[in-house]
Amino acid sequence: MTKNIIWVIDDDLIYQTIIKKLILKTGVFSAYSSFSNGKEAINILKNTLEENASYLPDVILLDINMPIMDGWEFMEEIKKIRSRIENRIKIYIVSSSIAVEDKNKSKSYSDIIGYIPKPISVNDLLAIVSIN
């Protein structure tokens, strides 16, 4: 089985606890990391790119509304380093926002594969892994 490293970027600690349980339940991810804001995640992403790119995430579940650096600002930072990332990272916006503007904005980023409303399910996670 191929490795599937998943990162969750979300400031909601209760959601992080729930999503971690769901991720473990699927059994399809070899590693899981969570970050409480986009700045923390982008810094680790840059360090991982420098040190060992094989540990880059395959999937990122990204919240939009977070302190310090929100999901959109994170996406702007990804654009700056995308050329250095060999394998495409599948990024999904996972949000409780039902704003049409957010869904439309997510479509303007080529790295965002989809928009998943919270709460996310085990089936959502399995679908993410099955999409190439």
PDB file of C-alpha atoms in Angstrom:
ATOM      1  CA  MET A   1       0.000   0.000   0.000  1.00  0.00           C
ATOM      2  CA  THR A   2       1.243   3.478  -0.771  1.00  0.00           C
ATOM      3  CA  LYS A   3       1.949   5.860   2.040  1.00  0.00           C
ATOM      4  CA  ASN A   4      -0.663   8.496   2.685  1.00  0.00           C
ATOM      5  CA  ILE A   5       0.477  11.306   4.928  1.00  0.00           C
ATOM      6  CA  ILE A   6      -2.329  13.598   6.028  1.00  0.00           C
ATOM      7  CA  TRP A   7      -2.104  17.022   7.657  1.00  0.00           C
ATOM      8  CA  VAL A   8      -4.996  18.758   9.367  1.00  0.00           C
ATOM      9  CA  ILE A   9      -4.749  22.542   9.654  1.00  0.00           C
ATOM     10  CA  ASP A  10      -7.517  23.760  11.949  1.00  0.00           C
ATOM     11  CA  ASP A  11      -7.669  25.864  15.108  1.00  0.00           C
ATOM     12  CA  ASP A  12     -10.586  23.917  16.618  1.00  0.00           C
ATOM     13  CA  LEU A  13      -9.094  21.445  19.116  1.00  0.00           C
ATOM     14  CA  ILE A  14     -12.321  19.460  19.487  1.00  0.00           C
ATOM     15  CA  TYR A  15     -12.508  19.020  15.703  1.00  0.00           C
ATOM     16  CA  GLN A  16      -8.830  17.979  15.662  1.00  0.00           C
ATOM     17  CA  THR A  17      -9.536  15.283  18.261  1.00  0.00           C
ATOM     18  CA  ILE A  18     -12.517  13.969  16.286  1.00  0.00           C
ATOM     19  CA  ILE A  19     -10.764  14.035  12.904  1.00  0.00           C
ATOM     20  CA  LYS A  20      -7.734  12.214  14.334  1.00  0.00           C
ATOM     21  CA  LYS A  21     -10.006   9.386  15.517  1.00  0.00           C
ATOM     22  CA  LEU A  22     -11.671   9.223  12.100  1.00  0.00           C
ATOM     23  CA  ILE A  23      -8.292   9.209  10.325  1.00  0.00           C
ATOM     24  CA  LEU A  24      -7.046   6.347  12.512  1.00  0.00           C
ATOM     25  CA  LYS A  25     -10.324   4.492  11.961  1.00  0.00           C
ATOM     26  CA  THR A  26      -9.859   4.520   8.159  1.00  0.00           C
ATOM     27  CA  GLY A  27      -6.497   2.780   8.444  1.00  0.00           C
ATOM     28  CA  VAL A  28      -5.363   4.261   5.122  1.00  0.00           C
ATOM     29  CA  PHE A  29      -3.004   6.957   6.390  1.00  0.00           C
ATOM     30  CA  SER A  30       0.547   6.128   7.450  1.00  0.00           C
ATOM     31  CA  ALA A  31       1.102   9.421   9.268  1.00  0.00           C
ATOM     32  CA  TYR A  32      -0.963  12.240  10.685  1.00  0.00           C
ATOM     33  CA  SER A  33       0.014  15.738  11.798  1.00  0.00           C
ATOM     34  CA  SER A  34      -2.114  18.614  12.985  1.00  0.00           C
ATOM     35  CA  PHE A  35      -1.505  22.346  13.096  1.00  0.00           C
ATOM     36  CA  SER A  36      -3.568  25.094  14.707  1.00  0.00           C
ATOM     37  CA  ASN A  37      -2.910  27.709  12.025  1.00  0.00           C
ATOM     38  CA  GLY A  38      -1.538  28.124   8.521  1.00  0.00           C
ATOM     39  CA  LYS A  39       1.721  29.765   9.601  1.00  0.00           C
ATOM     40  CA  GLU A  40       2.705  26.806  11.764  1.00  0.00           C
ATOM     41  CA  ALA A  41       1.921  24.423   8.894  1.00  0.00           C
ATOM     42  CA  ILE A  42       3.687  26.422   6.158  1.00  0.00           C
ATOM     43  CA  ASN A  43       6.839  26.664   8.299  1.00  0.00           C
ATOM     44  CA  ILE A  44       6.883  22.889   8.851  1.00  0.00           C
ATOM     45  CA  LEU A  45       6.127  22.346   5.149  1.00  0.00           C
ATOM     46  CA  LYS A  46       9.131  24.487   4.155  1.00  0.00           C
ATOM     47  CA  ASN A  47      11.389  22.688   6.662  1.00  0.00           C
ATOM     48  CA  THR A  48      10.192  19.289   5.437  1.00  0.00           C
ATOM     49  CA  LEU A  49      10.866  20.362   1.848  1.00  0.00           C
ATOM     50  CA  GLU A  50      14.456  21.203   2.822  1.00  0.00           C
ATOM     51  CA  GLU A  51      15.136  18.193   5.040  1.00  0.00           C
ATOM     52  CA  ASN A  52      13.215  15.215   3.675  1.00  0.00           C
ATOM     53  CA  ALA A  53      10.619  15.775   0.958  1.00  0.00           C
ATOM     54  CA  SER A  54       9.390  12.172   1.290  1.00  0.00           C
ATOM     55  CA  TYR A  55       7.647  13.302   4.494  1.00  0.00           C
ATOM     56  CA  LEU A  56       5.578  15.955   2.714  1.00  0.00           C
ATOM     57  CA  PRO A  57       1.852  15.392   3.121  1.00  0.00           C
ATOM     58  CA  ASP A  58      -0.169  13.717   0.387  1.00  0.00           C
ATOM     59  CA  VAL A  59      -3.362  15.297   1.687  1.00  0.00           C
ATOM     60  CA  ILE A  60      -4.057  18.508   3.600  1.00  0.00           C
ATOM     61  CA  LEU A  61      -7.412  19.210   5.216  1.00  0.00           C
ATOM     62  CA  LEU A  62      -7.462  22.989   5.508  1.00  0.00           C
ATOM     63  CA  ASP A  63      -9.790  25.165   7.535  1.00  0.00           C
ATOM     64  CA  ILE A  64     -10.464  28.684   6.253  1.00  0.00           C
ATOM     65  CA  ASN A  65     -11.029  30.730   9.408  1.00  0.00           C
ATOM     66  CA  MET A  66      -8.026  30.542  11.739  1.00  0.00           C
ATOM     67  CA  PRO A  67      -5.970  33.047  13.717  1.00  0.00           C
ATOM     68  CA  ILE A  68      -2.426  34.123  12.714  1.00  0.00           C
ATOM     69  CA  MET A  69      -2.670  32.760   9.146  1.00  0.00           C
ATOM     70  CA  ASP A  70      -5.978  31.643   7.652  1.00  0.00           C
ATOM     71  CA  GLY A  71      -6.573  29.066   4.933  1.00  0.00           C
ATOM     72  CA  TRP A  72      -6.475  31.568   2.071  1.00  0.00           C
ATOM     73  CA  GLU A  73      -3.175  33.067   3.277  1.00  0.00           C
ATOM     74  CA  PHE A  74      -1.799  29.521   3.559  1.00  0.00           C
ATOM     75  CA  MET A  75      -2.789  28.903  -0.074  1.00  0.00           C
ATOM     76  CA  GLU A  76      -0.945  32.074  -1.147  1.00  0.00           C
ATOM     77  CA  GLU A  77       2.198  30.761   0.606  1.00  0.00           C
ATOM     78  CA  ILE A  78       1.820  27.358  -1.108  1.00  0.00           C
ATOM     79  CA  LYS A  79       1.817  29.136  -4.496  1.00  0.00           C
ATOM     80  CA  LYS A  80       5.253  30.587  -3.706  1.00  0.00           C
ATOM     81  CA  ILE A  81       6.865  27.183  -3.088  1.00  0.00           C
ATOM     82  CA  ARG A  82       4.787  24.940  -5.374  1.00  0.00           C
ATOM     83  CA  SER A  83       7.556  24.702  -7.980  1.00  0.00           C
ATOM     84  CA  ARG A  84       9.768  23.000  -5.366  1.00  0.00           C
ATOM     85  CA  ILE A  85       7.162  20.355  -4.478  1.00  0.00           C
ATOM     86  CA  GLU A  86       7.518  17.265  -6.687  1.00  0.00           C
ATOM     87  CA  ASN A  87       4.348  15.350  -5.935  1.00  0.00           C
ATOM     88  CA  ARG A  88       1.098  17.247  -5.910  1.00  0.00           C
ATOM     89  CA  ILE A  89      -0.403  17.742  -2.473  1.00  0.00           C
ATOM     90  CA  LYS A  90      -4.166  17.211  -2.506  1.00  0.00           C
ATOM     91  CA  ILE A  91      -5.667  20.083  -0.540  1.00  0.00           C
ATOM     92  CA  TYR A  92      -9.270  20.051   0.620  1.00  0.00           C
ATOM     93  CA  ILE A  93     -10.994  22.967   2.272  1.00  0.00           C
ATOM     94  CA  VAL A  94     -12.886  21.575   5.263  1.00  0.00           C
ATOM     95  CA  SER A  95     -15.060  24.279   6.706  1.00  0.00           C
ATOM     96  CA  SER A  96     -18.232  24.978   8.589  1.00  0.00           C
ATOM     97  CA  SER A  97     -18.649  28.022   6.338  1.00  0.00           C
ATOM     98  CA  ILE A  98     -21.576  27.639   3.968  1.00  0.00           C
ATOM     99  CA  ALA A  99     -20.738  30.898   2.187  1.00  0.00           C
ATOM    100  CA  VAL A 100     -20.961  30.556  -1.593  1.00  0.00           C
ATOM    101  CA  GLU A 101     -18.040  33.033  -1.863  1.00  0.00           C
ATOM    102  CA  ASP A 102     -15.775  30.598   0.005  1.00  0.00           C
ATOM    103  CA  LYS A 103     -16.750  27.685  -2.226  1.00  0.00           C
ATOM    104  CA  ASN A 104     -16.181  29.808  -5.337  1.00  0.00           C
ATOM    105  CA  LYS A 105     -12.871  31.149  -4.029  1.00  0.00           C
ATOM    106  CA  SER A 106     -11.668  27.589  -3.390  1.00  0.00           C
ATOM    107  CA  LYS A 107     -12.169  26.855  -7.097  1.00  0.00           C
ATOM    108  CA  SER A 108      -9.724  29.632  -8.010  1.00  0.00           C
ATOM    109  CA  TYR A 109      -6.800  27.625  -6.557  1.00  0.00           C
ATOM    110  CA  SER A 110      -5.541  24.781  -8.731  1.00  0.00           C
ATOM    111  CA  ASP A 111      -4.152  22.970  -5.664  1.00  0.00           C
ATOM    112  CA  ILE A 112      -7.549  22.762  -3.964  1.00  0.00           C
ATOM    113  CA  ILE A 113      -9.213  19.515  -5.006  1.00  0.00           C
ATOM    114  CA  GLY A 114     -12.499  20.021  -3.209  1.00  0.00           C
ATOM    115  CA  TYR A 115     -14.586  21.687  -0.535  1.00  0.00           C
ATOM    116  CA  ILE A 116     -15.917  19.455   2.235  1.00  0.00           C
ATOM    117  CA  PRO A 117     -18.437  20.826   4.728  1.00  0.00           C
ATOM    118  CA  LYS A 118     -17.921  19.949   8.390  1.00  0.00           C
ATOM    119  CA  PRO A 119     -18.473  17.537   9.950  1.00  0.00           C
ATOM    120  CA  ILE A 120     -16.246  15.296   7.827  1.00  0.00           C
ATOM    121  CA  SER A 121     -16.961  11.554   7.781  1.00  0.00           C
ATOM    122  CA  VAL A 122     -14.935   8.362   7.421  1.00  0.00           C
ATOM    123  CA  ASN A 123     -16.471   7.999   3.941  1.00  0.00           C
ATOM    124  CA  ASP A 124     -15.200  11.486   3.040  1.00  0.00           C
ATOM    125  CA  LEU A 125     -11.683  10.452   4.092  1.00  0.00           C
ATOM    126  CA  LEU A 126     -11.854   7.193   2.144  1.00  0.00           C
ATOM    127  CA  ALA A 127     -13.087   9.086  -0.934  1.00  0.00           C
ATOM    128  CA  ILE A 128     -10.133  11.493  -0.631  1.00  0.00           C
ATOM    129  CA  VAL A 129      -7.659   8.599  -0.699  1.00  0.00           C
ATOM    130  CA  SER A 130      -9.348   6.928  -3.682  1.00  0.00           C
ATOM    131  CA  ILE A 131      -9.102  10.100  -5.816  1.00  0.00           C
ATOM    132  CA  ASN A 132      -5.839  10.257  -7.710  1.00  0.00           C
TER     133      ASN A 132
END
